[in-house]
Every structure is written in structure tokens, then in C-alpha cells.
Amino acid sequence: MISGDLFAASDLPSCLQIKPDVFLLQGFAVAQAEILLTHIRQIAAQSPFRNMQTPGGFYMSAAITNCGEFGWLSDQHGYRYSAIDPQRQQGWPPMPQCFYRLADHAARLAGFAQFHPDVCLINRYETGAKMGLHQDKDELDFSQPIVSVSLGRSALFQSIPLAHGDVIVWGGTARRHYHGVVKLTSADHPLTGDYRFNLTFRRAR
Ligand code: MD3
Ligand code: FE
């Protein structure tokens, strides 16, 4: 009998392909969740969550902020990345090293070895907030994947349930796929109350 493998298969993080070029790493960020949430709090203390106006004149129901070299934003003129937080009139807070490392590690496990995110968009949902069907297409280089980290209350993203600590990586043929319609499905979460947070790591430039 062979026993005591140093790295039994069950110890490796699971990376499930749920569609072509879409990978789910269930619970991958659970162990770091409290540190991630502490950083989110510190980032929001500098660049607060805000409900951005859309080009159509409505407001997004998810509140957002960013960290990194650039931030994604929306206003009456359209969607774009900017090095300046318009509310603060200075750069976005820097991306914490543990954010970058988490995104890089998840991308590598999904087969994207050269991911260099320069943006972390942070979405905050409360009851009733959702995100309509959309493509992420404001980035320059579509060979770079996107890595998403869910924290707090669970949500249903199309048919994909996203729970606390789940990480999704998508790229390649899935990079331009439409996605959206978040419905908060669970009760409050002990670490985030009635909020759900989602981090998306992107390479904007
Ligand atoms: C893409 N955020 O910020 S992506 C966004 O929950 C955004 O806040 C989502 O979309 C959120 O632009 C997380 C989740 C996702 C799931 C499955 C996909 C994106 C996907 C399948 C194919 C392509
Ligand atoms: Fe998106």
C-alpha cells in the first residue's frame, strides 16, 4: 500500500473547468478572506465605494471602487479605465501584494501563466443589487484573462453559484462572453453582513 504522499491529489486546489476557458476554483480564497476584507476596508477609506452613473443616465446598483495602477469607471460619457479616481482627484490606492499574488496564483492554476493585472475592480452588492448582462471589453489585451474573487453572501451568476471564497478565471474563447445577472441568494454572511464583494483582476493597458 502506498501512503503518506507528500502532495496527495486531494490537497491540491481544485480547478474545475465549468465551460470552455472558464475555470472555477471553489473556496480558493477562503483562508485569506479576512485579510482581503481588511484591505477592502482600507482601500474604501481612501477611495470610497460609490454608485456610478451609466451613459444612459441611470446609476449602477452595485457600488464600486478600485485599486491598482488604473481603475474602471463609468459616467455620462461612457465606460473606461483611468489612472485617476475622479472623486479623489488622485490615483487609486495601490494594489496590495496579497491581491496580486492571489490573482496570479489562480490564473496560473487555470493555465494562464503570464497574467499581470494592473486593476482590481471591487464591486459591492447589497440586497436588490445586480449586474446586467455585459461584456468586459474596455481592456486592451484580450489574451489576458480576468480573475474574479467572491466574498461574503453568495450570488447566482447566470447558472453559476458563486460562494464566499470562490474564484473564477476566464480567458481565451470565453474572454468576450456576456455574463451578469447577480442575484444574492443567501442570508447574511458572518464576515460581511448583508454585503457581497467581488474583486475582478484585469489587465487594462
Ligand atoms: C465571464 N463582476 O465586474 S464576474 C464585473 O460578481 C463582473 O461582480 C462579477 O462581471 C461580479 O465586470 C464577477 C463572474 C463571471 C462568472 C462567469 C463567467 C464572469 C464570467 C463566465 C464567462 C465569462
Ligand atoms: Fe464583467
PDB file of C-alpha atoms and ligand atoms in Angstrom:
ATOM      1  CA  MET A   1       0.000   0.000   0.000  1.00  0.00           C
ATOM      2  CA  ILE A   2       1.269   3.465  -0.827  1.00  0.00           C
ATOM      3  CA  SER A   3       0.515   6.035   1.794  1.00  0.00           C
ATOM      4  CA  GLY A   4       1.707   9.389   3.026  1.00  0.00           C
ATOM      5  CA  ASP A   5       2.109  11.089  -0.350  1.00  0.00           C
ATOM      6  CA  LEU A   6       3.681  14.473   0.260  1.00  0.00           C
ATOM      7  CA  PHE A   7       1.162  16.048  -2.089  1.00  0.00           C
ATOM      8  CA  ALA A   8      -1.908  13.882  -2.297  1.00  0.00           C
ATOM      9  CA  ALA A   9      -4.164  14.881  -5.185  1.00  0.00           C
ATOM     10  CA  SER A  10      -6.861  15.898  -2.722  1.00  0.00           C
ATOM     11  CA  ASP A  11      -4.579  18.568  -1.214  1.00  0.00           C
ATOM     12  CA  LEU A  12      -4.190  20.410  -4.493  1.00  0.00           C
ATOM     13  CA  PRO A  13      -6.576  23.287  -5.018  1.00  0.00           C
ATOM     14  CA  SER A  14      -9.361  22.063  -7.269  1.00  0.00           C
ATOM     15  CA  CYS A  15      -9.685  23.880 -10.575  1.00  0.00           C
ATOM     16  CA  LEU A  16     -12.869  22.874 -12.346  1.00  0.00           C
ATOM     17  CA  GLN A  17     -13.473  23.773 -15.967  1.00  0.00           C
ATOM     18  CA  ILE A  18     -17.147  24.737 -15.987  1.00  0.00           C
ATOM     19  CA  LYS A  19     -17.279  25.906 -19.644  1.00  0.00           C
ATOM     20  CA  PRO A  20     -14.627  26.171 -22.331  1.00  0.00           C
ATOM     21  CA  ASP A  21     -11.928  28.515 -20.938  1.00  0.00           C
ATOM     22  CA  VAL A  22     -13.909  29.213 -17.719  1.00  0.00           C
ATOM     23  CA  PHE A  23     -12.450  27.765 -14.532  1.00  0.00           C
ATOM     24  CA  LEU A  24     -13.925  27.606 -11.039  1.00  0.00           C
ATOM     25  CA  LEU A  25     -11.588  27.335  -8.042  1.00  0.00           C
ATOM     26  CA  GLN A  26     -14.058  26.581  -5.290  1.00  0.00           C
ATOM     27  CA  GLY A  27     -13.152  28.098  -1.919  1.00  0.00           C
ATOM     28  CA  PHE A  28      -9.703  29.078  -3.161  1.00  0.00           C
ATOM     29  CA  ALA A  29      -9.695  32.407  -1.275  1.00  0.00           C
ATOM     30  CA  VAL A  30     -11.462  31.291   1.920  1.00  0.00           C
ATOM     31  CA  ALA A  31      -8.312  31.137   4.041  1.00  0.00           C
ATOM     32  CA  GLN A  32      -7.398  34.717   3.069  1.00  0.00           C
ATOM     33  CA  ALA A  33     -10.870  36.176   3.240  1.00  0.00           C
ATOM     34  CA  GLU A  34     -10.421  38.206   6.409  1.00  0.00           C
ATOM     35  CA  ILE A  35      -7.175  39.759   5.191  1.00  0.00           C
ATOM     36  CA  LEU A  36      -8.769  40.551   1.828  1.00  0.00           C
ATOM     37  CA  LEU A  37     -11.729  42.191   3.593  1.00  0.00           C
ATOM     38  CA  THR A  38      -9.399  44.235   5.787  1.00  0.00           C
ATOM     39  CA  HIS A  39      -7.657  45.536   2.665  1.00  0.00           C
ATOM     40  CA  ILE A  40     -11.017  46.281   1.033  1.00  0.00           C
ATOM     41  CA  ARG A  41     -11.942  48.365   4.099  1.00  0.00           C
ATOM     42  CA  GLN A  42      -8.636  50.263   3.909  1.00  0.00           C
ATOM     43  CA  ILE A  43      -8.984  50.851   0.167  1.00  0.00           C
ATOM     44  CA  ALA A  44     -12.541  52.130   0.630  1.00  0.00           C
ATOM     45  CA  ALA A  45     -11.332  54.500   3.352  1.00  0.00           C
ATOM     46  CA  GLN A  46      -9.241  56.200   0.632  1.00  0.00           C
ATOM     47  CA  SER A  47     -11.385  55.693  -2.491  1.00  0.00           C
ATOM     48  CA  PRO A  48     -14.923  55.132  -1.192  1.00  0.00           C
ATOM     49  CA  PHE A  49     -17.494  52.816  -2.765  1.00  0.00           C
ATOM     50  CA  ARG A  50     -19.823  54.803  -4.994  1.00  0.00           C
ATOM     51  CA  ASN A  51     -22.739  54.116  -7.323  1.00  0.00           C
ATOM     52  CA  MET A  52     -21.526  55.279 -10.700  1.00  0.00           C
ATOM     53  CA  GLN A  53     -23.705  56.861 -13.315  1.00  0.00           C
ATOM     54  CA  THR A  54     -24.085  54.984 -16.607  1.00  0.00           C
ATOM     55  CA  PRO A  55     -24.010  56.598 -20.058  1.00  0.00           C
ATOM     56  CA  GLY A  56     -27.802  56.022 -20.130  1.00  0.00           C
ATOM     57  CA  GLY A  57     -28.215  58.309 -17.114  1.00  0.00           C
ATOM     58  CA  PHE A  58     -29.027  55.617 -14.576  1.00  0.00           C
ATOM     59  CA  TYR A  59     -26.946  54.550 -11.593  1.00  0.00           C
ATOM     60  CA  MET A  60     -25.318  51.151 -11.163  1.00  0.00           C
ATOM     61  CA  SER A  61     -26.937  49.259  -8.294  1.00  0.00           C
ATOM     62  CA  ALA A  62     -23.599  47.738  -7.287  1.00  0.00           C
ATOM     63  CA  ALA A  63     -21.278  50.224  -5.595  1.00  0.00           C
ATOM     64  CA  ILE A  64     -17.698  50.128  -6.856  1.00  0.00           C
ATOM     65  CA  THR A  65     -14.162  51.234  -6.134  1.00  0.00           C
ATOM     66  CA  ASN A  66     -10.753  50.182  -7.471  1.00  0.00           C
ATOM     67  CA  CYS A  67      -7.159  49.645  -6.526  1.00  0.00           C
ATOM     68  CA  GLY A  68      -4.138  49.370  -8.758  1.00  0.00           C
ATOM     69  CA  GLU A  69      -2.496  51.493 -11.443  1.00  0.00           C
ATOM     70  CA  PHE A  70      -5.853  52.096 -13.110  1.00  0.00           C
ATOM     71  CA  GLY A  71      -9.495  51.918 -12.145  1.00  0.00           C
ATOM     72  CA  TRP A  72     -12.610  51.133 -14.158  1.00  0.00           C
ATOM     73  CA  LEU A  73     -15.240  53.832 -14.153  1.00  0.00           C
ATOM     74  CA  SER A  74     -18.485  54.838 -15.719  1.00  0.00           C
ATOM     75  CA  ASP A  75     -20.076  58.251 -16.200  1.00  0.00           C
ATOM     76  CA  GLN A  76     -22.395  60.019 -18.625  1.00  0.00           C
ATOM     77  CA  HIS A  77     -19.645  59.864 -21.276  1.00  0.00           C
ATOM     78  CA  GLY A  78     -19.123  56.099 -21.154  1.00  0.00           C
ATOM     79  CA  TYR A  79     -17.012  53.350 -19.642  1.00  0.00           C
ATOM     80  CA  ARG A  80     -13.217  53.494 -19.369  1.00  0.00           C
ATOM     81  CA  TYR A  81     -10.123  52.928 -17.293  1.00  0.00           C
ATOM     82  CA  SER A  82      -8.480  55.890 -15.624  1.00  0.00           C
ATOM     83  CA  ALA A  83      -5.349  56.330 -13.537  1.00  0.00           C
ATOM     84  CA  ILE A  84      -7.216  58.973 -11.529  1.00  0.00           C
ATOM     85  CA  ASP A  85     -10.104  58.431  -9.142  1.00  0.00           C
ATOM     86  CA  PRO A  86     -12.378  61.323 -10.183  1.00  0.00           C
ATOM     87  CA  GLN A  87     -13.866  61.567  -6.692  1.00  0.00           C
ATOM     88  CA  ARG A  88     -10.493  61.891  -5.053  1.00  0.00           C
ATOM     89  CA  GLN A  89      -8.686  63.672  -7.879  1.00  0.00           C
ATOM     90  CA  GLN A  90      -5.661  61.429  -7.393  1.00  0.00           C
ATOM     91  CA  GLY A  91      -4.561  57.905  -8.180  1.00  0.00           C
ATOM     92  CA  TRP A  92      -6.390  54.824  -6.886  1.00  0.00           C
ATOM     93  CA  PRO A  93      -4.951  53.111  -3.789  1.00  0.00           C
ATOM     94  CA  PRO A  94      -2.177  50.683  -4.728  1.00  0.00           C
ATOM     95  CA  MET A  95      -2.995  47.014  -5.241  1.00  0.00           C
ATOM     96  CA  PRO A  96      -1.989  45.087  -2.100  1.00  0.00           C
ATOM     97  CA  GLN A  97       0.647  42.472  -2.825  1.00  0.00           C
ATOM     98  CA  CYS A  98      -1.566  39.677  -1.458  1.00  0.00           C
ATOM     99  CA  PHE A  99      -4.261  40.652  -4.015  1.00  0.00           C
ATOM    100  CA  TYR A 100      -1.782  40.433  -6.871  1.00  0.00           C
ATOM    101  CA  ARG A 101      -0.377  37.115  -5.651  1.00  0.00           C
ATOM    102  CA  LEU A 102      -3.820  35.558  -5.257  1.00  0.00           C
ATOM    103  CA  ALA A 103      -4.832  36.580  -8.798  1.00  0.00           C
ATOM    104  CA  ASP A 104      -1.542  35.405 -10.261  1.00  0.00           C
ATOM    105  CA  HIS A 105      -1.759  32.046  -8.484  1.00  0.00           C
ATOM    106  CA  ALA A 106      -5.353  31.425  -9.581  1.00  0.00           C
ATOM    107  CA  ALA A 107      -4.561  32.383 -13.187  1.00  0.00           C
ATOM    108  CA  ARG A 108      -1.580  30.011 -13.242  1.00  0.00           C
ATOM    109  CA  LEU A 109      -3.686  27.126 -11.919  1.00  0.00           C
ATOM    110  CA  ALA A 110      -6.161  27.797 -14.725  1.00  0.00           C
ATOM    111  CA  GLY A 111      -3.365  27.704 -17.300  1.00  0.00           C
ATOM    112  CA  PHE A 112      -2.729  31.437 -17.773  1.00  0.00           C
ATOM    113  CA  ALA A 113       0.932  31.745 -16.881  1.00  0.00           C
ATOM    114  CA  GLN A 114       1.541  35.368 -17.804  1.00  0.00           C
ATOM    115  CA  PHE A 115      -1.196  37.325 -16.060  1.00  0.00           C
ATOM    116  CA  HIS A 116      -0.175  40.829 -14.988  1.00  0.00           C
ATOM    117  CA  PRO A 117      -3.208  42.629 -13.597  1.00  0.00           C
ATOM    118  CA  ASP A 118      -2.944  46.407 -13.284  1.00  0.00           C
ATOM    119  CA  VAL A 119      -6.518  46.889 -11.990  1.00  0.00           C
ATOM    120  CA  CYS A 120      -8.605  45.369  -9.249  1.00  0.00           C
ATOM    121  CA  LEU A 121     -12.216  46.476  -9.607  1.00  0.00           C
ATOM    122  CA  ILE A 122     -14.133  45.954  -6.360  1.00  0.00           C
ATOM    123  CA  ASN A 123     -17.907  45.541  -6.572  1.00  0.00           C
ATOM    124  CA  ARG A 124     -20.137  45.714  -3.508  1.00  0.00           C
ATOM    125  CA  TYR A 125     -23.672  44.302  -3.698  1.00  0.00           C
ATOM    126  CA  GLU A 126     -26.449  44.599  -1.193  1.00  0.00           C
ATOM    127  CA  THR A 127     -29.924  43.108  -1.335  1.00  0.00           C
ATOM    128  CA  GLY A 128     -31.543  44.009  -4.636  1.00  0.00           C
ATOM    129  CA  ALA A 129     -28.294  44.988  -6.369  1.00  0.00           C
ATOM    130  CA  LYS A 130     -27.467  43.200  -9.613  1.00  0.00           C
ATOM    131  CA  MET A 131     -25.362  43.492 -12.711  1.00  0.00           C
ATOM    132  CA  GLY A 132     -26.977  43.331 -16.124  1.00  0.00           C
ATOM    133  CA  LEU A 133     -25.628  41.178 -18.947  1.00  0.00           C
ATOM    134  CA  HIS A 134     -22.428  42.730 -20.255  1.00  0.00           C
ATOM    135  CA  GLN A 135     -19.033  42.024 -21.785  1.00  0.00           C
ATOM    136  CA  ASP A 136     -15.780  43.157 -20.194  1.00  0.00           C
ATOM    137  CA  LYS A 137     -14.309  44.840 -23.255  1.00  0.00           C
ATOM    138  CA  ASP A 138     -12.622  48.049 -22.106  1.00  0.00           C
ATOM    139  CA  GLU A 139      -9.232  46.295 -21.774  1.00  0.00           C
ATOM    140  CA  LEU A 140      -6.546  46.495 -24.462  1.00  0.00           C
ATOM    141  CA  ASP A 141      -5.239  42.939 -24.498  1.00  0.00           C
ATOM    142  CA  PHE A 142      -7.833  40.164 -24.690  1.00  0.00           C
ATOM    143  CA  SER A 143      -5.170  37.476 -24.415  1.00  0.00           C
ATOM    144  CA  GLN A 144      -5.080  38.361 -20.697  1.00  0.00           C
ATOM    145  CA  PRO A 145      -7.700  36.535 -18.593  1.00  0.00           C
ATOM    146  CA  ILE A 146      -9.881  38.018 -15.842  1.00  0.00           C
ATOM    147  CA  VAL A 147      -9.841  36.628 -12.314  1.00  0.00           C
ATOM    148  CA  SER A 148     -12.871  37.098 -10.055  1.00  0.00           C
ATOM    149  CA  VAL A 149     -12.939  36.560  -6.281  1.00  0.00           C
ATOM    150  CA  SER A 150     -16.263  36.398  -4.413  1.00  0.00           C
ATOM    151  CA  LEU A 151     -16.543  37.281  -0.716  1.00  0.00           C
ATOM    152  CA  GLY A 152     -19.472  37.318   1.667  1.00  0.00           C
ATOM    153  CA  ARG A 153     -23.015  36.470   0.670  1.00  0.00           C
ATOM    154  CA  SER A 154     -23.459  34.019  -2.180  1.00  0.00           C
ATOM    155  CA  ALA A 155     -24.804  35.031  -5.554  1.00  0.00           C
ATOM    156  CA  LEU A 156     -26.148  33.360  -8.643  1.00  0.00           C
ATOM    157  CA  PHE A 157     -24.277  34.423 -11.748  1.00  0.00           C
ATOM    158  CA  GLN A 158     -26.374  33.104 -14.617  1.00  0.00           C
ATOM    159  CA  SER A 159     -26.372  29.419 -13.710  1.00  0.00           C
ATOM    160  CA  ILE A 160     -23.143  29.599 -11.713  1.00  0.00           C
ATOM    161  CA  PRO A 161     -23.445  29.826  -7.921  1.00  0.00           C
ATOM    162  CA  LEU A 162     -20.627  31.965  -6.503  1.00  0.00           C
ATOM    163  CA  ALA A 163     -19.963  31.458  -2.817  1.00  0.00           C
ATOM    164  CA  HIS A 164     -17.625  33.050  -0.293  1.00  0.00           C
ATOM    165  CA  GLY A 165     -14.022  32.387  -1.349  1.00  0.00           C
ATOM    166  CA  ASP A 166     -14.845  31.104  -4.831  1.00  0.00           C
ATOM    167  CA  VAL A 167     -12.534  32.226  -7.623  1.00  0.00           C
ATOM    168  CA  ILE A 168     -13.433  32.207 -11.326  1.00  0.00           C
ATOM    169  CA  VAL A 169     -10.839  32.594 -14.054  1.00  0.00           C
ATOM    170  CA  TRP A 170     -11.901  33.132 -17.642  1.00  0.00           C
ATOM    171  CA  GLY A 171      -9.934  33.875 -20.757  1.00  0.00           C
ATOM    172  CA  GLY A 172      -9.293  32.662 -24.270  1.00  0.00           C
ATOM    173  CA  THR A 173     -12.527  31.928 -26.102  1.00  0.00           C
ATOM    174  CA  ALA A 174     -14.588  32.953 -23.031  1.00  0.00           C
ATOM    175  CA  ARG A 175     -12.932  36.331 -22.676  1.00  0.00           C
ATOM    176  CA  ARG A 176     -15.641  38.208 -24.592  1.00  0.00           C
ATOM    177  CA  HIS A 177     -18.569  36.213 -23.250  1.00  0.00           C
ATOM    178  CA  TYR A 178     -21.595  38.040 -21.941  1.00  0.00           C
ATOM    179  CA  HIS A 179     -22.126  37.482 -18.232  1.00  0.00           C
ATOM    180  CA  GLY A 180     -24.216  39.001 -15.478  1.00  0.00           C
ATOM    181  CA  VAL A 181     -27.457  38.980 -13.538  1.00  0.00           C
ATOM    182  CA  VAL A 182     -26.284  38.637  -9.973  1.00  0.00           C
ATOM    183  CA  LYS A 183     -28.944  37.638  -7.502  1.00  0.00           C
ATOM    184  CA  LEU A 184     -27.966  37.460  -3.885  1.00  0.00           C
ATOM    185  CA  THR A 185     -29.192  34.052  -2.832  1.00  0.00           C
ATOM    186  CA  SER A 186     -28.115  33.556   0.739  1.00  0.00           C
ATOM    187  CA  ALA A 187     -28.655  35.033   4.147  1.00  0.00           C
ATOM    188  CA  ASP A 188     -26.158  37.404   5.699  1.00  0.00           C
ATOM    189  CA  HIS A 189     -22.559  36.290   5.945  1.00  0.00           C
ATOM    190  CA  PRO A 190     -20.697  36.390   9.282  1.00  0.00           C
ATOM    191  CA  LEU A 191     -17.786  38.352   7.763  1.00  0.00           C
ATOM    192  CA  THR A 192     -19.681  40.827   5.553  1.00  0.00           C
ATOM    193  CA  GLY A 193     -23.212  41.131   6.933  1.00  0.00           C
ATOM    194  CA  ASP A 194     -25.657  41.722   4.097  1.00  0.00           C
ATOM    195  CA  TYR A 195     -22.950  42.579   1.563  1.00  0.00           C
ATOM    196  CA  ARG A 196     -21.357  40.571  -1.186  1.00  0.00           C
ATOM    197  CA  PHE A 197     -17.997  41.761  -2.517  1.00  0.00           C
ATOM    198  CA  ASN A 198     -16.450  40.770  -5.801  1.00  0.00           C
ATOM    199  CA  LEU A 199     -12.911  41.533  -6.850  1.00  0.00           C
ATOM    200  CA  THR A 200     -12.117  41.357 -10.562  1.00  0.00           C
ATOM    201  CA  PHE A 201      -8.481  41.482 -11.561  1.00  0.00           C
ATOM    202  CA  ARG A 202      -7.851  42.830 -15.030  1.00  0.00           C
ATOM    203  CA  ARG A 203      -5.073  43.957 -17.298  1.00  0.00           C
ATOM    204  CA  ALA A 204      -6.352  47.270 -18.632  1.00  0.00           C
ATOM    205  CA  ARG A 205      -3.362  48.576 -20.655  1.00  0.00           C
TER     206      ARG A 205
HETATM  207  C1  MD3 B   1     -17.316  35.635 -17.629  1.00  0.00           C
HETATM  208  N1  MD3 B   1     -18.319  41.065 -11.902  1.00  0.00           N
HETATM  209  O1  MD3 B   1     -17.218  43.424 -12.562  1.00  0.00           O
HETATM  210  S1  MD3 B   1     -17.513  38.059 -12.882  1.00  0.00           S
HETATM  211  C2  MD3 B   1     -17.641  42.729 -13.494  1.00  0.00           C
HETATM  212  O2  MD3 B   1     -19.901  39.171  -9.412  1.00  0.00           O
HETATM  213  C3  MD3 B   1     -18.324  41.447 -13.202  1.00  0.00           C
HETATM  214  O3  MD3 B   1     -19.374  41.230  -9.570  1.00  0.00           O
HETATM  215  C4  MD3 B   1     -18.928  39.859 -11.433  1.00  0.00           C
HETATM  216  O4  MD3 B   1     -18.829  40.837 -14.085  1.00  0.00           O
HETATM  217  C5  MD3 B   1     -19.441  40.085 -10.038  1.00  0.00           C
HETATM  218  O5  MD3 B   1     -17.491  43.047 -14.687  1.00  0.00           O
HETATM  219  C6  MD3 B   1     -17.953  38.735 -11.360  1.00  0.00           C
HETATM  220  C7  MD3 B   1     -18.161  36.461 -12.770  1.00  0.00           C
HETATM  221  C8  MD3 B   1     -18.195  35.631 -14.034  1.00  0.00           C
HETATM  222  C9  MD3 B   1     -18.717  34.382 -13.934  1.00  0.00           C
HETATM  223  C10 MD3 B   1     -18.767  33.547 -15.034  1.00  0.00           C
HETATM  224  C11 MD3 B   1     -18.311  33.954 -16.282  1.00  0.00           C
HETATM  225  C12 MD3 B   1     -17.748  36.056 -15.262  1.00  0.00           C
HETATM  226  C13 MD3 B   1     -17.786  35.220 -16.403  1.00  0.00           C
HETATM  227  C14 MD3 B   1     -18.364  33.108 -17.421  1.00  0.00           C
HETATM  228  C15 MD3 B   1     -17.893  33.532 -18.636  1.00  0.00           C
HETATM  229  C16 MD3 B   1     -17.359  34.807 -18.751  1.00  0.00           C
HETATM  230 FE    FE B   2     -17.967  41.587 -16.015  1.00  0.00          FE
END
